[in-house]
Short mmCIF file of C-alpha atoms in Angstrom, two decimals:
data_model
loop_
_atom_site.label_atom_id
_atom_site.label_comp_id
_atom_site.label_asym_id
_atom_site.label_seq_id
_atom_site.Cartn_x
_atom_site.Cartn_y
_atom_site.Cartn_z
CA UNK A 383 -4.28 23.69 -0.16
CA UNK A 384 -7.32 21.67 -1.65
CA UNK A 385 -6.85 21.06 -5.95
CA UNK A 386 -9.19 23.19 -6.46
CA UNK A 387 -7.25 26.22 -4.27
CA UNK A 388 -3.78 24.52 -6.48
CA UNK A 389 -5.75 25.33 -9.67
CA UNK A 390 -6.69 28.59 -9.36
CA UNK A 391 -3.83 29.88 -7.67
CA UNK A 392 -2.10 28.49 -11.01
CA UNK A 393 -4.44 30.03 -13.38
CA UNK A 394 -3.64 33.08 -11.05
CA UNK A 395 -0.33 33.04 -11.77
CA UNK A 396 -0.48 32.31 -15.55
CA UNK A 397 -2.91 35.15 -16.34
CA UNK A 398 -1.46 37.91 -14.18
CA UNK A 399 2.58 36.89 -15.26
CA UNK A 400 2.22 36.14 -19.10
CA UNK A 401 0.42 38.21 -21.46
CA UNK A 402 -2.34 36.23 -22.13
CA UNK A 403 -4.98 38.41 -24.07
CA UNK A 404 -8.45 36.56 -22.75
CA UNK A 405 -7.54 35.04 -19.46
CA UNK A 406 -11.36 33.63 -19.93
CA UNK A 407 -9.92 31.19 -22.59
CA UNK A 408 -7.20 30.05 -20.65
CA UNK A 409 -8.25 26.39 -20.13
CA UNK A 410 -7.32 23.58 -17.89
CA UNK A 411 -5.83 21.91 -20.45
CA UNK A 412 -4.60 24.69 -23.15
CA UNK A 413 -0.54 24.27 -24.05
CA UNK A 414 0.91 26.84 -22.54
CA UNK A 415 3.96 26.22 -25.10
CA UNK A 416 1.79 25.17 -28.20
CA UNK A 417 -0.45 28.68 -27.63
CA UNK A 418 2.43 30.50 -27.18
CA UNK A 419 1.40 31.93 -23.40
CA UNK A 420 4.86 30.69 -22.38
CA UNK A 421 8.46 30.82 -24.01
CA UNK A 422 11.32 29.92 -22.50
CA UNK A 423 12.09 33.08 -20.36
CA UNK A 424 8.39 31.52 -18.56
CA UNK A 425 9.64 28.26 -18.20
CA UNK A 426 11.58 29.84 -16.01
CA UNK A 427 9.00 32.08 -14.35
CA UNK A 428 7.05 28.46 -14.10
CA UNK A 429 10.06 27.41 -12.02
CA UNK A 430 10.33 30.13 -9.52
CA UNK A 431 6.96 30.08 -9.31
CA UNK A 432 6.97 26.98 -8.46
CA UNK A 433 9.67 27.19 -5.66
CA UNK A 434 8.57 30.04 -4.20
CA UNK A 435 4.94 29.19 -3.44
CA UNK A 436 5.20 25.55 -3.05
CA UNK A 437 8.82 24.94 -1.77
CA UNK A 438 9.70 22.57 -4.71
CA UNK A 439 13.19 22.72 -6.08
CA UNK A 440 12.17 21.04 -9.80
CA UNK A 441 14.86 18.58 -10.89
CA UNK A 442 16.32 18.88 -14.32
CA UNK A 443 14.82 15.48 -15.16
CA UNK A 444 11.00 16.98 -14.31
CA UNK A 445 11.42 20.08 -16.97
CA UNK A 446 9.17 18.19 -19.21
CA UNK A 447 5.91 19.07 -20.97
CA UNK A 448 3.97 16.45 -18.85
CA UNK A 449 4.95 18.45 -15.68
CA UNK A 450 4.51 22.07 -16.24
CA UNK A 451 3.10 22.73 -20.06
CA UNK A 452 -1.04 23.47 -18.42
CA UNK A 453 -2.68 24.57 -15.84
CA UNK A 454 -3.96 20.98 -15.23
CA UNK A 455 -0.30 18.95 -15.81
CA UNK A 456 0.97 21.62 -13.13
CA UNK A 457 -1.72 20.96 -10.76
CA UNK A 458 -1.01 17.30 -10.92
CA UNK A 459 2.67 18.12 -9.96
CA UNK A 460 2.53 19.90 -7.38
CA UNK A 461 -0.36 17.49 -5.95
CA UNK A 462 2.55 14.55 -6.68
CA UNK A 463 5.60 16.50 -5.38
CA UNK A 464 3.50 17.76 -2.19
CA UNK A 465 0.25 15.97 -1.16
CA UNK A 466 -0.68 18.64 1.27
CA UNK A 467 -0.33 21.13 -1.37
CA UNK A 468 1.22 22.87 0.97
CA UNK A 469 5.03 24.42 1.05
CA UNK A 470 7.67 21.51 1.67
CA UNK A 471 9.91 24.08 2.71
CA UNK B 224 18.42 69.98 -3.54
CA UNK B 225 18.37 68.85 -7.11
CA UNK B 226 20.75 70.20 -9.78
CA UNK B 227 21.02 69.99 -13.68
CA UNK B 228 23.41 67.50 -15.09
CA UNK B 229 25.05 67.04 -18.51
CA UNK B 230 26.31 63.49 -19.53
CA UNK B 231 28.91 62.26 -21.94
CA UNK B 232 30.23 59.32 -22.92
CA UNK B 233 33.73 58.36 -24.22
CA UNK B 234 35.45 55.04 -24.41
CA UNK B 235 37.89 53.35 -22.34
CA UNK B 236 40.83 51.72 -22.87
CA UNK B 237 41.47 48.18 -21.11
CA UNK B 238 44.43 45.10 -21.55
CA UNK B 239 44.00 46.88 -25.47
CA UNK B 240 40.05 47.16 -25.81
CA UNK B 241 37.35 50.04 -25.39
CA UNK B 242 35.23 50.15 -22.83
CA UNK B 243 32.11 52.29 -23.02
CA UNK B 244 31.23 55.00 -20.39
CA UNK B 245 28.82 57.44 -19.95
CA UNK B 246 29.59 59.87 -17.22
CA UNK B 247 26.62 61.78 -15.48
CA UNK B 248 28.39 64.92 -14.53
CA UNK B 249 26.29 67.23 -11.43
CA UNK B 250 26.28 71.20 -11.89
CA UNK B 251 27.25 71.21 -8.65
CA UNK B 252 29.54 68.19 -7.45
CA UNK B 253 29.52 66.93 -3.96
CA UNK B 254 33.20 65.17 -4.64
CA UNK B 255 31.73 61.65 -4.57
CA UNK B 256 31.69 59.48 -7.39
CA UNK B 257 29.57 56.41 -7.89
CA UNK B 258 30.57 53.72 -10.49
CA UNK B 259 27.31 51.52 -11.35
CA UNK B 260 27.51 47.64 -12.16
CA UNK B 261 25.13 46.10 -14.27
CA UNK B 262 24.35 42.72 -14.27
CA UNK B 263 24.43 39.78 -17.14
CA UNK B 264 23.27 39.23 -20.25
CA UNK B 265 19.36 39.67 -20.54
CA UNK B 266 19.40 41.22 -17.46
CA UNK B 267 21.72 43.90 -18.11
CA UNK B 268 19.02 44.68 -21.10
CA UNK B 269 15.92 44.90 -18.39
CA UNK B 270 17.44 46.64 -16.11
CA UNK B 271 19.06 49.66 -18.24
CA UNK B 272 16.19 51.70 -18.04
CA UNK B 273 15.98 51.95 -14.32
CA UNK B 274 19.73 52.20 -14.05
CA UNK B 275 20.01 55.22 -15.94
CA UNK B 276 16.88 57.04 -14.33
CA UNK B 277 19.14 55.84 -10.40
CA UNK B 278 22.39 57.36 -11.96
CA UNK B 279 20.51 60.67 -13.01
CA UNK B 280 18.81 60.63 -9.55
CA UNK B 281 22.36 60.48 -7.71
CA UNK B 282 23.62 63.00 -10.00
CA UNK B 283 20.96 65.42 -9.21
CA UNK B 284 22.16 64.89 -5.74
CA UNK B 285 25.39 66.00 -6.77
CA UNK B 286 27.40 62.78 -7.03
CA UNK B 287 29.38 61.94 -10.42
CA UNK B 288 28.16 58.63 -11.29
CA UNK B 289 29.63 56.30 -13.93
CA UNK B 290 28.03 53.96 -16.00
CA UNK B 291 29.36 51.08 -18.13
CA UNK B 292 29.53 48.42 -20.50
CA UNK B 293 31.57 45.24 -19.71
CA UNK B 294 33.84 43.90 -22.22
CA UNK B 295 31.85 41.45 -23.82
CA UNK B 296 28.11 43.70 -23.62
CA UNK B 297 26.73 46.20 -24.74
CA UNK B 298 28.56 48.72 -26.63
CA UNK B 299 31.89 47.95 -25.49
CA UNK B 300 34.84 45.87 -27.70
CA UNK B 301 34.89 42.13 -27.06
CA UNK B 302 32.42 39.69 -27.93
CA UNK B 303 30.05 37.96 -24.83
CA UNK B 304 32.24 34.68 -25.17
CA UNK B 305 35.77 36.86 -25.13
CA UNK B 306 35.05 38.23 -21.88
CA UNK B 307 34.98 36.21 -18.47
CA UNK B 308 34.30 37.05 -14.95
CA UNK B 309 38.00 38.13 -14.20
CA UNK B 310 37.99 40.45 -17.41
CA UNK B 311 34.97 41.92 -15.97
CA UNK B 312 36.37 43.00 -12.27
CA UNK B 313 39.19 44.23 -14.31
CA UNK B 314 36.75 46.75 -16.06
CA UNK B 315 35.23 47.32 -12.65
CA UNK B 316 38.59 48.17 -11.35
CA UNK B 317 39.41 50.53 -14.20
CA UNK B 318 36.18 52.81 -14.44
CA UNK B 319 36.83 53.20 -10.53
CA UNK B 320 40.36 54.63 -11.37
CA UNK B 321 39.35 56.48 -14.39
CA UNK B 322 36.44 58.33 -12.35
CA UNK B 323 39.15 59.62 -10.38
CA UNK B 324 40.36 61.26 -12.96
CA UNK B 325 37.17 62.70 -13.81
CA UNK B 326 38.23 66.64 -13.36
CA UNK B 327 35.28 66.55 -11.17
CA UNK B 328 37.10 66.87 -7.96
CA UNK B 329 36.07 63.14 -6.92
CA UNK B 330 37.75 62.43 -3.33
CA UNK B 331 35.97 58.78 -3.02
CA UNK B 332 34.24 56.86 -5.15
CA UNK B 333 31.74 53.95 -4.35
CA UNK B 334 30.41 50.64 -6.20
CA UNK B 335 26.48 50.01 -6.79
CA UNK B 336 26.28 46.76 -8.26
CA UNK B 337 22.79 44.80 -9.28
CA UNK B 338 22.52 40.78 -9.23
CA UNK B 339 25.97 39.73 -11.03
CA UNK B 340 26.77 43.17 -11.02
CA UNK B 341 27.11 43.20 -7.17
CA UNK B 342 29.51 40.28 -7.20
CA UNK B 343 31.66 41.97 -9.72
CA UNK B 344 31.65 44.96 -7.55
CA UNK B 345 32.65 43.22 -4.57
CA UNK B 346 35.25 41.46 -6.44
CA UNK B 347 36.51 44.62 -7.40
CA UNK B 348 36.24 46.65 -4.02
CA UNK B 349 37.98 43.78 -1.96
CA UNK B 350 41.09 43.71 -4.50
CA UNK B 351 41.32 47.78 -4.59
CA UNK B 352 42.23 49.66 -1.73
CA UNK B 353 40.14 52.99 -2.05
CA UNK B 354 36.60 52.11 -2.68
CA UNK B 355 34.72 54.31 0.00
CA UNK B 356 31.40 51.77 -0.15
CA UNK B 357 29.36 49.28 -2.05
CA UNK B 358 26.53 48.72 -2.25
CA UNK B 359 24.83 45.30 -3.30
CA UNK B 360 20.72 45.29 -4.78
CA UNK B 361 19.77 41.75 -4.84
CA UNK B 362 23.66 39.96 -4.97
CA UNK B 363 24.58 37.08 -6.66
CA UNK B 364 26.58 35.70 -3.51
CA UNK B 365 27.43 32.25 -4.68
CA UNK B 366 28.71 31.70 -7.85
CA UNK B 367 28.19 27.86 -8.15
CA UNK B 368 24.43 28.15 -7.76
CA UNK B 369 24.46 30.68 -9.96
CA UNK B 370 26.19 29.22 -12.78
CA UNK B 371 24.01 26.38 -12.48
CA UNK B 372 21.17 28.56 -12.82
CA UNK B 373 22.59 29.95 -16.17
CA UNK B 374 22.47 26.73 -17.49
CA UNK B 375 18.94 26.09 -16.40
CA UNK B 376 18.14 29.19 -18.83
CA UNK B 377 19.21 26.38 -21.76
CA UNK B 378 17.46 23.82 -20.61
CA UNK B 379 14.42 26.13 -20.06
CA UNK B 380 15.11 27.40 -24.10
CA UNK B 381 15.00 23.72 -24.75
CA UNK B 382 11.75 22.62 -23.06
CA UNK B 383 10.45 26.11 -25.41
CA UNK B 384 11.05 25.47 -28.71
CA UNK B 385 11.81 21.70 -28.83
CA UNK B 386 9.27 20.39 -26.02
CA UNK B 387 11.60 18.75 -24.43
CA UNK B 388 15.48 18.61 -22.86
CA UNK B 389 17.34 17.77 -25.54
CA UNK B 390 20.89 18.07 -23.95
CA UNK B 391 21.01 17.66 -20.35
CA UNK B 392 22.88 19.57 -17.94
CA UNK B 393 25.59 16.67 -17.95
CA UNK B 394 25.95 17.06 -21.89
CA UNK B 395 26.01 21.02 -21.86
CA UNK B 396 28.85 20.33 -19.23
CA UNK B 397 30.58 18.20 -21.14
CA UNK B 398 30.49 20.89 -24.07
CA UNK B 399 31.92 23.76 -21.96
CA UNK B 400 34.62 21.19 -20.75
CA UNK B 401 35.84 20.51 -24.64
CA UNK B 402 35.86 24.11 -25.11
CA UNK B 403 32.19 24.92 -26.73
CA UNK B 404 29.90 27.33 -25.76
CA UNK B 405 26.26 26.99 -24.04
CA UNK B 406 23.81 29.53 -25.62
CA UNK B 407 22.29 31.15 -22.28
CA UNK B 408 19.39 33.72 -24.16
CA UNK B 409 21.41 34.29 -27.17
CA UNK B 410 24.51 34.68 -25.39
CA UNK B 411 27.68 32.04 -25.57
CA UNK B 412 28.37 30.67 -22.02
CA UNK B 413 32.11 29.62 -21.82
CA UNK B 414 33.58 26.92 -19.75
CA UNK B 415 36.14 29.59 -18.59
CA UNK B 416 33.26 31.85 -17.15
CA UNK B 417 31.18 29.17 -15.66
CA UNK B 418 34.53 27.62 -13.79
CA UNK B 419 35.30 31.19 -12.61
CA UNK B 420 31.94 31.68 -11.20
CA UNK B 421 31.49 28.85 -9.88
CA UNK B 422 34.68 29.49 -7.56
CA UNK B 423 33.18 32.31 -6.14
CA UNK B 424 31.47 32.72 -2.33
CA UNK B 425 31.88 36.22 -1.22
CA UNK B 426 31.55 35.34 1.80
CA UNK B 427 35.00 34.33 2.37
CA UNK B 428 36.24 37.73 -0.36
CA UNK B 429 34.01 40.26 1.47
CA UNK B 430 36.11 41.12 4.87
CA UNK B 431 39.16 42.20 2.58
CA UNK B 432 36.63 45.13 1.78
CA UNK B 433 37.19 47.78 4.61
CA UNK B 434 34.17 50.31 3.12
CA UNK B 435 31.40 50.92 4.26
CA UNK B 436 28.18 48.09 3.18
CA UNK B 437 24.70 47.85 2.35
CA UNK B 438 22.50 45.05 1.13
CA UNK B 439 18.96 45.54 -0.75
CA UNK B 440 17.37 42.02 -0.97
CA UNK B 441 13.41 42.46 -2.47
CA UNK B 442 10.96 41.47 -0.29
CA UNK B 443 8.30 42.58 2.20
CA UNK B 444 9.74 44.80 4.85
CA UNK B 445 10.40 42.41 8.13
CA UNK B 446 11.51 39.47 6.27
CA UNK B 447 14.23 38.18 7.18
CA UNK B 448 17.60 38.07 4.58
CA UNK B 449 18.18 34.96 2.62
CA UNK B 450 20.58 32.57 4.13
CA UNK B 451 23.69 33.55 1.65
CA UNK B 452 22.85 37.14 2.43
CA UNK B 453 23.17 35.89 5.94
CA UNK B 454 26.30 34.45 5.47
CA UNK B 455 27.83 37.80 3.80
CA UNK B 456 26.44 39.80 7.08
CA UNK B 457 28.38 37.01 9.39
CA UNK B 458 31.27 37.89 7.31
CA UNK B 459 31.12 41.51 7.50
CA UNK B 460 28.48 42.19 10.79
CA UNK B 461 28.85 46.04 10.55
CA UNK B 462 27.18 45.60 6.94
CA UNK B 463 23.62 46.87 6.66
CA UNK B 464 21.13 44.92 5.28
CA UNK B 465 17.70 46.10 3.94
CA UNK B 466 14.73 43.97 2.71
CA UNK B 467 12.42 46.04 1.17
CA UNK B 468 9.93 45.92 -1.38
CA UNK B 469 11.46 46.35 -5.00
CA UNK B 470 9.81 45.25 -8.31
CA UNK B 471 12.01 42.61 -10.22
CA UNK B 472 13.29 45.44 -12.89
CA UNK B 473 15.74 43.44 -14.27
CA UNK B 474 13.70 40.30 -15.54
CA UNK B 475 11.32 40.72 -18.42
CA UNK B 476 8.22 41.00 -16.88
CA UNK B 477 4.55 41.88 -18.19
CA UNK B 478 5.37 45.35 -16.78
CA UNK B 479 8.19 47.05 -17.72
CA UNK B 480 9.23 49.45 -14.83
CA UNK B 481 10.97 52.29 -15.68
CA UNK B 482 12.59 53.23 -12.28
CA UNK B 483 13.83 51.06 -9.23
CA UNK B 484 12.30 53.22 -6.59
CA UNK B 485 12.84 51.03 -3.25
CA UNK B 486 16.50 50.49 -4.19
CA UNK B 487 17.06 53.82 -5.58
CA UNK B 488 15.77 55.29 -2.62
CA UNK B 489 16.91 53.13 0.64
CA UNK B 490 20.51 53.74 -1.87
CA UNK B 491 20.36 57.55 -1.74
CA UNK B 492 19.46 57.85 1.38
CA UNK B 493 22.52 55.64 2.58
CA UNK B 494 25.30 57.21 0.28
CA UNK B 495 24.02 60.71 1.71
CA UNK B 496 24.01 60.12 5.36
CA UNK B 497 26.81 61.16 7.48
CA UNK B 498 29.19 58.79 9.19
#
């Protein structure tokens, strides 16, 4: 999976799971947490998401803002945690 | 054939506290009773709905179904931190003897449990010696995993509202160690529940169960079960296990769904069939 296939199968995710009321708005770099999109019941969301589509377990140390608070810091995970972009598991 | 039903609720009493019932009583009683087990915390609230629209579906059916509120929840005594996994099998253990004693004619009674709730239920049906069958939707089957999960709920809250982990998982440990509490949603996590939990794999519990088993795990139909579902059906191989497709009813989703219709179904079906 290319970035461009990681993005939008993020922005997928957020606008169909959260209550997001333009998805049109939603962009690469909006907060999720500062814009409200995401509490803490969709951190959580973020982290099965995250498992189930990619394969990656996120450590306790990686539940940080830099990793998972936009479409663009999550891109740039996954693209670190699997360089196919693929599953690791 | 469906039949009206009346319900009524009452409170029971267990080691000196109430807890609360509500009885779904058939017009016409097939002599079954079914005791349902919710899970925890949040998810007890998210799945309510669709456990009260499954316990009037059985009871159209004709089976008495019971359901509860765990010490600790809901509107039963106790509050969340007062109540541990152990008090919580007792409950399950009680409701099961008091819908015996229902007036309803009840000649076997089974156990539907939901996430936690399924552990509890299997807890309770491999320590009793009458429950006729159990049935598990989407198990909690390892407690250690799942405790640690409970605690990534905190560290999720934390990431919310303070943008970042202010306690680690170490720290939170160290609370529930000296006797504090871990706020999981709103609710206070006790080291007492979390070491009780985490002792748990029903896999090596499940074979003192001598009922009759089924397994719902959500998912498309031809998947195969997840590994600690696996290890449960190595445990008990005349178990059936069922993957089919069930929305996620008991997390708070962007849908609320009213009914459980895969498990409800598949559920039905298997309490009703012969043998």
């Amino acid at each position: 999976m290319d970035a461009i296939a990681i993005t939008s199968r993020i922005r997928q995710f957020v606008t169909t799971t959260f209550y997001v009321p333009d998805p049109s708005q939603v962009t690469d770099e909006m907060s999720f947490l500062e814009t409200g999109i995401v509490d803490s019941t969709g951190v959580l969301e973020i982290l099965t998401f995250l498992q189930n589509e990619f394969g990656i377990a996120v450590q306790d140390e990686e539940i940080l803002p830099e990793n998972l608070d936009s479409v663009a810091r999550l891109a740039a995970y996954i693209q670190r945690k699997t360089p196919t972009g693929d599953r690791t598991a | 054939m469906e039949s009206p039903l009346r319900e009524e609720s009452t409170f029971l009493a267990v080691d000196g506290s109430r807890v609360f019932t509500t009885l779904c009583i058939p017009e016409s009683p097939n002599g079954r009773g079914v005791v349902l087990c919710h899970p925890l915390g949040e998810e007890k609230l998210w799945a309510h709905r669709p456990l009260v629209m499954f316990s009037r579906d059985l009871a159209a059916r004709g089976f008495t179904v019971t359901r509860f509120d765990c010490r600790g929840e809901g509107d039963s005594d106790c509050q969340f931190e007062e109540a541990d996994l152990e008090t919580r099998v007792a409950d399950v253990a009680a409701v099961v003897e008091a819908a015996k004693r229902t007036g309803q004619g009840i000649s076997e009674v089974s156990l539907v449990g939901l996430r936690f709730g399924a552990m509890l239920a299997a807890l309770a049906a491999s320590r009793l010696n009458d429950v006729d069958r159990l049935v598990m939707w989407d198990p909690v089957i390892d407690g250690e995993p799942y405790a640690q999960s409970l605690l990534r709920i905190n560290l999720a809250a934390q990431l919310a509202a303070h943008k970042k982990v202010v306690e680690g998982r170490e720290k939170l440990l160290e609370r529930l160690a000296g006797g504090g509490t871990v706020n999981i949603e709103g609710y206070g996590l006790t080291g007492s529940f979390v070491r009780q939990v985490s002792s748990i794999r029903l896999a090596d519990q499940i074979a003192a169960f001598r009922g009759r088993l089924l397994i719902l795990q959500p998912g498309p139909e031809g998947t195969a079960p997840r590994p600690d579902i696996g290890g449960l059906q190595a445990a008990r191989p005349d178990a059936t296990v069922r993957v089919l497709p069930e929305q996620p009813f008991w997390k708070e989703t962007k849908t609320f769904f009213q009914r459980a219709d895969g498990f409800s179904s598949a559920t039905v079906e298997w309490l009703e069939a012969a043998g």
